[in-house]
């Protein structure tokens, strides 16, 4: 589970960079929102795996 959360955070950061810095989104807002929701659910189920970075 730790690996899944880590990879999901990495993907989210990448897409935030594309969207906010380069202004070149590669995914839809809906897809991005779904990734955030998935991360939130995983973190709620596994609070011990939440890191501050």
XYZ file of C-alpha atoms in Angstrom:
53
model
C 0.000 0.000 0.000
C 2.876 2.347 0.787
C 4.190 2.019 -2.766
C 0.763 2.744 -4.268
C 0.391 5.915 -2.203
C 3.902 7.038 -3.085
C 3.346 6.502 -6.818
C -0.017 8.244 -6.730
C 1.527 11.272 -5.010
C 4.281 11.321 -7.614
C 1.722 11.312 -10.449
C -0.294 14.071 -8.822
C 2.780 16.271 -8.381
C 3.773 15.681 -11.994
C 0.357 16.676 -13.288
C 0.253 19.713 -11.001
C 3.554 20.831 -12.515
C 2.247 20.378 -16.038
C -0.928 22.272 -15.245
C 0.284 25.096 -13.010
C 3.848 25.692 -14.170
C 3.899 24.746 -17.839
C 0.220 25.399 -18.511
C 0.140 22.157 -20.516
C -2.245 19.734 -18.852
C -2.061 16.143 -20.084
C -5.102 14.823 -18.237
C -8.618 16.068 -17.674
C -9.686 17.824 -14.501
C -11.930 14.866 -13.779
C -9.017 12.425 -13.960
C -6.945 14.636 -11.689
C -9.818 14.941 -9.199
C -10.227 11.174 -9.191
C -6.546 10.720 -8.364
C -6.909 13.114 -5.431
C -10.000 11.281 -4.193
C -8.236 7.949 -4.439
C -5.254 9.289 -2.509
C -7.516 10.711 0.160
C -9.315 7.385 0.593
C -6.051 5.460 0.797
C -4.648 7.863 3.371
C -7.792 7.655 5.481
C -7.564 3.882 5.492
C -3.816 3.984 6.200
C -3.081 7.068 8.324
C 0.212 5.569 9.454
C 1.514 5.901 5.874
C 0.891 9.635 5.559
C 4.055 11.678 5.146
C 4.403 15.442 5.185
C 6.362 15.736 1.931
